[in-house]
Each structure stands twice: as C-alpha cells, then as structure tokens.
Amino acid sequence: MERSGPYCVKMRASRDGAHVSGAERIVSAADAPAVVAQLTRRALGHPKGVPDSVNVKIESAGEIVRLKALPVATNATSTPAEGRALAAELLRGAGVTRIDEIMELFRETHAMRGAMLLDADTLERLEPDRARGVRATRMDDADSLAKGTAAAKNHFAEAIVLATKVQHAPGIVGEICVSDDPDYVTGYVATREIGYQRITVIKEKGDPAGGRIFLYRGPREQVPETIRFLERQSVLVEDVPVLPKPEGEARWDRLAADLAAVEAEGLGRRCRTSCAPTGPIAVVDGRRLLVLSSNDYLDLARDPRVTDAAADAARRWGAGSGGSRLTTGTQPPHVALEEHLARFKGCESALAYGTGYMANVGAITALAGRGDVVFSDELNHASIIDGCRLSGATVVVYRHNDMLDLERRIAGFGASRRRLVVSDAVFSMDGDMLDLPRFLDVCRRHDAFSMIDEAHSTGVLGATGRGICEHFGCGLPDILMGTLSKALGSEGGFVCGSALLTGWLRSRSRPFIFSTAPGAPAMAAADAALSVLEAEPWRAARVRENAEFLASELTRLGVGASTQSAIVPIRVGDEREAVRVSEALLAEGFLVPAIRYPTVARGSARLRVAVMSSHSREELSRAAAAIRRALTSRADARTSALQPGSP
Ligand code: WAQ
Ligand code: MG
C-alpha cells in the first residue's frame, strides 16, 4: 500500500544569498498545504527583511521518534557577565569544566548556519564541515498545528524542540546557545539532567554574534551516528511549554493562535487589491483577470453617467454628510434618491441607509423586540441573521424556501405577539429565488409582517429589473429592503414600504439614527444608476441571459450548475479544495472566490460565480471551460494553499 506522510516541510528565505529566516515543521499530508502557506507568509513578512528567494521543501519524514520536552527553567540575569557565569556554573554540573575556553569559541560561531560540535573535554572540533557546522533538523513541536503560528513564530518553542532533540543524540552531554539576533539577549544551557535553563541576559544588546555549541563525550567512531541523528532523524517533541511572554502580551499570542487555527482549516481570509475600476476586469498584482464574482451586475459602477453624478454631487454637496440624517446629514440628494427608489419599487416611501447590512439590522430590530417572534429562512444572509439576533426577539428558523414549514411554525405562535417573517428574495450564495406569492399569502393569512431582502434581485429580476415583485407580477411585501451597492453600482442600502413604515424607522431604527448619513456622492450615484436602468432595461434581461448561458455551458461540460438570477453557484464541499479550485482559476486569469464557512455551512464550500450584463458569450464560454479544468485538476495543484480573499 502507498504511504502518505508525515512530511517534513522546510522553509528557508534568503536575500542576496544571505539567510533571512527559516523554519521547519513535521505534518501530515493533509496539513502540508496549509503549513506551506503559513511558512511562506512567515518568510515574506519576516521582520528581518524581505527575501528575494524562498525555498520550501517537502520531504517524507520517514520514521518518527517522539520525545518529551526537556523541563524548562528561567534564570533572570541582569548583565551578560552574570549570564555567562551562570552558564558556566550550570555546565559544570554536567562535568564540563573548560567553560571560559568554550565561551571564547563563540567568536567563531558567528557566521555558521549550524552548531559547533565539540569534544566536551579536549575541545576538539568534530564537525566534518567547520564553516557550516552541524545542523539539527527534522524536528517539530508535536502540537504545533494546534498551537498555530504563535508557536511557530516563537523562538522559545523552537529552541526547546531543538534542545530536546540535541540532548537525546548519542554522546551529547550539553548545549549552550546564544541567539544571533542582536536584539535577543536571552540564551540557554541544556543538559539531560538540568533540562532547558534559560538565561535571560547572556549577551550585550545590539551584539550580532551568536551561535550554538553541542558538547560531545564518547568515541570518535560514534560521531557519524550522532550527526546522523541530529540531521536525519525525524523527531516530534511532546509537551513543549507555551512561552512565558513578557508580561501583558499573552492576549496577542492567544489571538494569533486562534487565527492560525482558522487558517489551518482553510478558513483564512485575505483582501486582494484590484488596481482597476469596478467592472468585469480586475488587475491584481499586475495581472488582468476576468471578474466572475462581482455584484456590480449591470456594470454601472464605472458608467460615466453614474460616476459623473457622484463627482458632481461631491463638488456640490461635499464628500461626507457631516452628521446623522436626523441632525445635519440630510441633503437634497438623499431626498431625491428616496423618492426615486419609492417610485421605482412602486412603494409609498423609502429610506436610505449607509449599507445594506445596516438596512437589514435597522429594519428588523425596529420591528421586532423582546416578546416578538421573527421567522427566518435558514439560508438568509448574515445581516438578516444579525438583525434577528440583535432584536432580542424569539427567532424561529424555517427550512429553506419551504412555505409549508413556515406556515406550520407560524401557526404555533398566537397572534398576540408581533410576528415578522423575513427572507432573501434571491439567496446570495445559492442564487435561487424565494417563492414570493406563497410567502406573501402565508404572511397575510397569519397577520405577520412580511419582509424581503432584494439585494440580489433589484436590477436583475423582472422585465425592467424592478425585482422579484415584477418577476412574479404579485403584490408587495410590507417591508422591501434592498441595496445600492450591487446592481446600482453605488453603496448603501434602503428600505421601501408604506409611509407609516418609514416613519416608524426614522424614529426607531438605531442604525439609521446613530450613524452618519451616507454621503451625497453615493446617493447621487445610485439615483443616476436607477435612471440608467429605467432607460436601458435590457441590462437586466442581459444579465439573466448571461447567467443562463453560463449555467448551460457548464452543464454541457458536465459541471452541475443552474441559476434563477445572476448567481451561478458551483458546489465543491471541502473548504481547502474550494480554495484550491479558486486558485487554479486565478492562475488561468479568472477571479472567482471560494465561499466558505461561516458564509455557508461547513463542508458546503463553493465557487460563487456571478455574471454581469457586460460579459460576452466568448468570455463566459472560456470561463466555463476553465472552471471545468480547475475542478478536475485536483492532483496537480495540491500543494498550493494561498488563500484568496472571500467573504
Ligand atoms: N542546528 C544547529 N545550529 C543552529 C540551528 C540548527 N538547526 N539553528 C541555528 N543554529 C545556530 C546558528 O549558528 C545560529 O546563529 C545560532 O544557532 C542561533 O540561532 O527565550 O534564536 O535561531 O528561551 O538565533 C534561544 C533563547 C534563542 C530562546 C535561540 O537561535 C528563549 C535563537 P537562533
Ligand atoms: Mg536567529
């Protein structure tokens, strides 16, 4: 049977041929990609400087010996002389006497990448290559994965692992170590008997000299075996103590460990900078990428009619609003946009918010409180979930788009409590559509407030892009929430409904009341985008046609895909696999982020492909082919685990 792992992963970063940083780990095959990513990040972000070359090597660990960490003690010294005197005293306990002469040899360890291997009694040097020295390698903290980068970055833990391995090498009777970091004045002495004895000050601050001396006692014939053990034997060290950091810094270590654990699961997030206007082309690290994940569905964010409106508004009304809507923040563009939104959606009134997230939280918390009940679809967006949680109401989650389940659950609560039912109109990570007519019917029959989130349906659904109500030709919900940040190419959110509803929100919705009003440029841009959409309703039809075309191309290629909106989800399942596929697509020039927990349930990671009205058929065909290739190329790219940004 084929054996896979464990593996030694070694990283070495250099600049102009000189060593900058290095690290090594012993990990399972499954963890190797994440560890490669972690070590690569460490190399690229090392405080000692930016490397021009990073080598990462993965080799089979072979047989592994497990050792218990040496016991650790910290000895506070206040001067280097005091530290060296203490080192001498500690080594004398191991029968090493010529300490002063040994300390003198640290003059020569400075340029060595490895340690000096010294006969403890004759002080004869035993390394085959004196310039390099002997390197202890193939070792790791047995729990390093669980401890994450905090442990990996920690000199202390690494030194204990090394010292433990060294003291178990045949013939070794002691070690003395001085860091080569000019700012790190702590060193240690180690023997099997006294363990790892830290010496807080063993050299002068600013002194770049440092090194390691391994002390050997035994027959010369045995030296090669000692070196083999140090350089070739894989060792995992158990129970490595956690660093006693300078007082008051443990909170950051714990946070770093928590973050590292998140990253090791394939759940780390990054932001990727695109140096291009919002639109179907992104420029990342100098490479042009076809964007297949934008919510700027109608390609309006860079439309000159929209950007001119924003620029004009900035010049006329200012960049920011200067206050809450209720104090000084309401300007004519706010009022104009709200009137336009209400007309567009066929409602009496509308209210703008700074973001869609705030609109959801603001509406739900204003309409439901302690004693009330909110019914929420299990796949609703995080901002709805957060609104429900913040409201303090009883939250009842019903099965996705299952109106029978909803009805059954509503019927279980008496009409004496205020009831609100909330659902996405188009579900953001699945792209499917709410059964709105039945949803409204259930709400009406049970006298419950109906609320829908039109973030992904405004500008996309309906003959003229007015959204899900236009699509179904049905009535309106009580509360219609939407965003200015997606198809409308601007930023912000809104709530539409009756004048009574917006009047209530104006007086009761905390995110509306207690945030600075969005700036006039964002309001004017959204207003202009609405006008573009009214003049060019073909954009909405085009985005749907594009999504259907992409889904049919994928299906033709054997990749399961369907859509009811601009969103075409492609299920992958495993988080790290989704990251890998996303990266493979990136390498081919397509920007499709991997969507992972907590955005979707664990184990249901996916690619969220979203099309724009301006994508060409040719671009979508190429994308479909690339997606297929990326999904089927799993073996080749397995070792790469850089994490793309994703919500
Ligand atoms: N094998 C043998 N020698 C090594 C190795 C190795 N794997 N790695 C480093 N050395 C030698 C090399 O000459 C370096 O210049 C020298 O050791 C010091 O290495 O708070 O940071 O990586 O308890 O600078 C010890 C105190 C810190 C930690 C040690 O060593 C604590 C440290 P550095
Ligand atoms: Mg160092």
Short mmCIF file of N, CA and C in Angstrom, two decimals, residues 253-331:
data_model
loop_
_atom_site.label_atom_id
_atom_site.label_comp_id
_atom_site.label_asym_id
_atom_site.label_seq_id
_atom_site.Cartn_x
_atom_site.Cartn_y
_atom_site.Cartn_z
N ASP A 253 -0.83 36.50 21.86
CA ASP A 253 -0.45 35.14 21.49
C ASP A 253 -1.67 34.27 21.31
N ARG A 254 -2.61 34.42 22.23
CA ARG A 254 -3.81 33.60 22.12
C ARG A 254 -4.57 33.95 20.85
N LEU A 255 -4.63 35.23 20.55
CA LEU A 255 -5.33 35.64 19.33
C LEU A 255 -4.61 35.09 18.09
N ALA A 256 -3.28 35.17 18.11
CA ALA A 256 -2.51 34.66 16.97
C ALA A 256 -2.74 33.16 16.81
N ALA A 257 -2.82 32.44 17.93
CA ALA A 257 -3.05 31.00 17.85
C ALA A 257 -4.44 30.72 17.30
N ASP A 258 -5.42 31.51 17.73
CA ASP A 258 -6.78 31.32 17.24
C ASP A 258 -6.85 31.58 15.74
N LEU A 259 -6.18 32.63 15.31
CA LEU A 259 -6.19 32.96 13.89
C LEU A 259 -5.50 31.86 13.09
N ALA A 260 -4.39 31.35 13.63
CA ALA A 260 -3.67 30.30 12.91
C ALA A 260 -4.53 29.05 12.78
N ALA A 261 -5.33 28.77 13.83
CA ALA A 261 -6.21 27.60 13.76
C ALA A 261 -7.25 27.79 12.65
N VAL A 262 -7.77 29.00 12.54
CA VAL A 262 -8.73 29.31 11.48
C VAL A 262 -8.07 29.09 10.11
N GLU A 263 -6.84 29.56 9.99
CA GLU A 263 -6.17 29.43 8.70
C GLU A 263 -5.85 27.98 8.38
N ALA A 264 -5.49 27.22 9.41
CA ALA A 264 -5.15 25.81 9.17
C ALA A 264 -6.36 25.04 8.65
N GLU A 265 -7.56 25.52 8.94
CA GLU A 265 -8.77 24.85 8.45
C GLU A 265 -9.15 25.28 7.04
N GLY A 266 -8.34 26.13 6.45
CA GLY A 266 -8.69 26.63 5.11
C GLY A 266 -9.72 27.75 5.19
N LEU A 267 -9.82 28.40 6.37
CA LEU A 267 -10.84 29.42 6.54
C LEU A 267 -10.26 30.82 6.71
N GLY A 268 -9.00 30.98 6.40
CA GLY A 268 -8.38 32.31 6.48
C GLY A 268 -8.88 33.19 5.35
N ARG A 269 -8.90 34.48 5.59
CA ARG A 269 -9.38 35.43 4.59
C ARG A 269 -8.31 36.45 4.27
N ARG A 270 -8.25 36.85 3.02
CA ARG A 270 -7.35 37.93 2.61
C ARG A 270 -8.12 38.93 1.76
N CYS A 271 -7.61 40.13 1.71
CA CYS A 271 -8.14 41.09 0.75
C CYS A 271 -7.16 41.17 -0.40
N ARG A 272 -7.71 41.19 -1.57
CA ARG A 272 -6.87 41.27 -2.75
C ARG A 272 -7.14 42.63 -3.37
N THR A 273 -6.09 43.37 -3.70
CA THR A 273 -6.28 44.70 -4.25
C THR A 273 -6.40 44.63 -5.75
N SER A 274 -7.47 45.19 -6.28
CA SER A 274 -7.59 45.30 -7.73
C SER A 274 -7.32 46.73 -8.13
N CYS A 275 -6.33 46.91 -9.00
CA CYS A 275 -5.98 48.25 -9.46
C CYS A 275 -6.69 48.52 -10.77
N ALA A 276 -8.01 48.46 -10.74
CA ALA A 276 -8.81 48.74 -11.93
C ALA A 276 -10.14 49.26 -11.45
N PRO A 277 -10.83 50.04 -12.29
CA PRO A 277 -12.17 50.48 -11.88
C PRO A 277 -13.06 49.25 -11.69
N THR A 278 -14.06 49.38 -10.81
CA THR A 278 -15.03 48.31 -10.62
C THR A 278 -15.60 47.92 -11.99
N GLY A 279 -15.66 46.63 -12.28
CA GLY A 279 -16.14 46.20 -13.59
C GLY A 279 -15.73 44.77 -13.86
N PRO A 280 -15.85 44.34 -15.10
CA PRO A 280 -15.58 42.93 -15.41
C PRO A 280 -14.10 42.58 -15.49
N ILE A 281 -13.22 43.56 -15.41
CA ILE A 281 -11.79 43.27 -15.41
C ILE A 281 -11.17 43.79 -14.12
N ALA A 282 -10.43 42.92 -13.44
CA ALA A 282 -9.66 43.36 -12.27
C ALA A 282 -8.19 43.26 -12.63
N VAL A 283 -7.37 44.08 -11.98
CA VAL A 283 -5.93 43.97 -12.16
C VAL A 283 -5.33 43.70 -10.79
N VAL A 284 -4.85 42.48 -10.63
CA VAL A 284 -4.31 42.06 -9.34
C VAL A 284 -2.86 41.67 -9.55
N ASP A 285 -1.99 42.25 -8.77
CA ASP A 285 -0.55 42.01 -8.91
C ASP A 285 -0.11 42.15 -10.36
N GLY A 286 -0.65 43.15 -11.01
CA GLY A 286 -0.24 43.42 -12.39
C GLY A 286 -0.86 42.51 -13.43
N ARG A 287 -1.71 41.57 -13.01
CA ARG A 287 -2.33 40.65 -13.98
C ARG A 287 -3.79 41.02 -14.20
N ARG A 288 -4.19 40.99 -15.49
CA ARG A 288 -5.60 41.24 -15.81
C ARG A 288 -6.41 39.97 -15.56
N LEU A 289 -7.49 40.11 -14.82
CA LEU A 289 -8.32 38.95 -14.51
C LEU A 289 -9.75 39.24 -14.95
N LEU A 290 -10.41 38.23 -15.46
CA LEU A 290 -11.83 38.38 -15.76
C LEU A 290 -12.59 38.16 -14.45
N VAL A 291 -13.37 39.16 -14.05
CA VAL A 291 -14.09 39.09 -12.79
C VAL A 291 -15.38 38.29 -12.99
N LEU A 292 -15.53 37.23 -12.22
CA LEU A 292 -16.75 36.41 -12.31
C LEU A 292 -17.34 36.27 -10.92
N SER A 293 -17.35 37.37 -10.19
CA SER A 293 -17.82 37.29 -8.82
C SER A 293 -18.31 38.63 -8.32
N SER A 294 -18.47 39.58 -9.20
CA SER A 294 -18.86 40.91 -8.76
C SER A 294 -20.37 41.00 -8.61
N ASN A 295 -20.79 41.85 -7.66
CA ASN A 295 -22.22 42.14 -7.51
C ASN A 295 -22.62 43.37 -8.33
N ASP A 296 -21.67 43.93 -9.04
CA ASP A 296 -21.95 45.08 -9.90
C ASP A 296 -22.55 44.53 -11.20
N TYR A 297 -23.71 43.87 -11.03
CA TYR A 297 -24.28 43.02 -12.08
C TYR A 297 -24.48 43.74 -13.41
N LEU A 298 -24.82 45.04 -13.34
CA LEU A 298 -25.17 45.75 -14.57
C LEU A 298 -24.02 46.62 -15.07
N ASP A 299 -22.84 46.44 -14.47
CA ASP A 299 -21.65 47.19 -14.87
C ASP A 299 -21.90 48.70 -14.80
N LEU A 300 -22.55 49.13 -13.74
CA LEU A 300 -22.88 50.55 -13.62
C LEU A 300 -21.91 51.34 -12.74
N ALA A 301 -21.09 50.64 -11.95
CA ALA A 301 -20.24 51.36 -11.00
C ALA A 301 -19.26 52.29 -11.71
N ARG A 302 -18.86 51.92 -12.93
CA ARG A 302 -17.90 52.77 -13.66
C ARG A 302 -18.57 53.51 -14.81
N ASP A 303 -19.89 53.40 -14.92
CA ASP A 303 -20.60 54.08 -16.01
C ASP A 303 -20.45 55.59 -15.83
N PRO A 304 -20.05 56.30 -16.88
CA PRO A 304 -19.79 57.74 -16.74
C PRO A 304 -21.00 58.52 -16.23
N ARG A 305 -22.20 58.08 -16.56
CA ARG A 305 -23.38 58.79 -16.07
C ARG A 305 -23.48 58.68 -14.56
N VAL A 306 -23.03 57.54 -14.06
CA VAL A 306 -23.08 57.31 -12.61
C VAL A 306 -21.91 58.00 -11.92
N THR A 307 -20.72 57.85 -12.48
CA THR A 307 -19.55 58.46 -11.82
C THR A 307 -19.60 59.99 -11.91
N ASP A 308 -20.14 60.52 -13.02
CA ASP A 308 -20.28 61.98 -13.12
C ASP A 308 -21.24 62.49 -12.05
N ALA A 309 -22.32 61.76 -11.85
CA ALA A 309 -23.30 62.19 -10.84
C ALA A 309 -22.64 62.22 -9.46
N ALA A 310 -21.82 61.19 -9.18
CA ALA A 310 -21.14 61.16 -7.88
C ALA A 310 -20.16 62.32 -7.77
N ALA A 311 -19.40 62.56 -8.84
CA ALA A 311 -18.40 63.62 -8.80
C ALA A 311 -19.07 64.99 -8.65
N ASP A 312 -20.13 65.19 -9.40
CA ASP A 312 -20.85 66.47 -9.30
C ASP A 312 -21.39 66.67 -7.89
N ALA A 313 -21.95 65.59 -7.35
CA ALA A 313 -22.53 65.70 -6.01
C ALA A 313 -21.44 65.99 -4.98
N ALA A 314 -20.28 65.38 -5.16
CA ALA A 314 -19.18 65.65 -4.21
C ALA A 314 -18.80 67.12 -4.27
N ARG A 315 -18.70 67.66 -5.46
CA ARG A 315 -18.32 69.07 -5.58
C ARG A 315 -19.41 69.99 -5.03
N ARG A 316 -20.65 69.61 -5.30
CA ARG A 316 -21.74 70.50 -4.89
C ARG A 316 -22.10 70.37 -3.42
N TRP A 317 -22.11 69.11 -2.91
CA TRP A 317 -22.65 68.89 -1.57
C TRP A 317 -21.62 68.46 -0.54
N GLY A 318 -20.41 68.13 -1.02
CA GLY A 318 -19.37 67.68 -0.08
C GLY A 318 -19.16 66.18 -0.16
N ALA A 319 -18.00 65.74 0.32
CA ALA A 319 -17.66 64.32 0.25
C ALA A 319 -18.45 63.51 1.27
N GLY A 320 -18.54 64.05 2.48
CA GLY A 320 -19.28 63.36 3.53
C GLY A 320 -20.46 64.20 3.96
N SER A 321 -21.37 63.59 4.70
CA SER A 321 -22.61 64.30 5.04
C SER A 321 -22.48 65.11 6.32
N GLY A 322 -21.51 64.74 7.16
CA GLY A 322 -21.27 65.54 8.35
C GLY A 322 -22.16 65.27 9.53
N GLY A 323 -23.08 64.32 9.41
CA GLY A 323 -23.92 64.06 10.58
C GLY A 323 -24.99 63.02 10.30
N SER A 324 -25.70 62.65 11.32
CA SER A 324 -26.83 61.72 11.19
C SER A 324 -27.89 62.36 10.29
N ARG A 325 -28.70 61.50 9.70
CA ARG A 325 -29.80 62.00 8.90
C ARG A 325 -30.71 62.91 9.72
N LEU A 326 -30.75 62.68 11.04
CA LEU A 326 -31.69 63.43 11.88
C LEU A 326 -31.11 64.75 12.35
N THR A 327 -29.82 64.97 12.15
CA THR A 327 -29.24 66.25 12.56
C THR A 327 -28.93 67.07 11.32
N THR A 328 -27.72 66.91 10.77
CA THR A 328 -27.34 67.76 9.63
C THR A 328 -27.12 66.96 8.36
N GLY A 329 -27.33 65.62 8.41
CA GLY A 329 -26.89 64.77 7.30
C GLY A 329 -27.84 64.63 6.13
N THR A 330 -29.05 65.19 6.20
CA THR A 330 -29.96 65.04 5.07
C THR A 330 -29.77 66.19 4.08
N GLN A 331 -29.48 65.85 2.85
CA GLN A 331 -29.27 66.85 1.80
C GLN A 331 -30.19 66.50 0.63
#
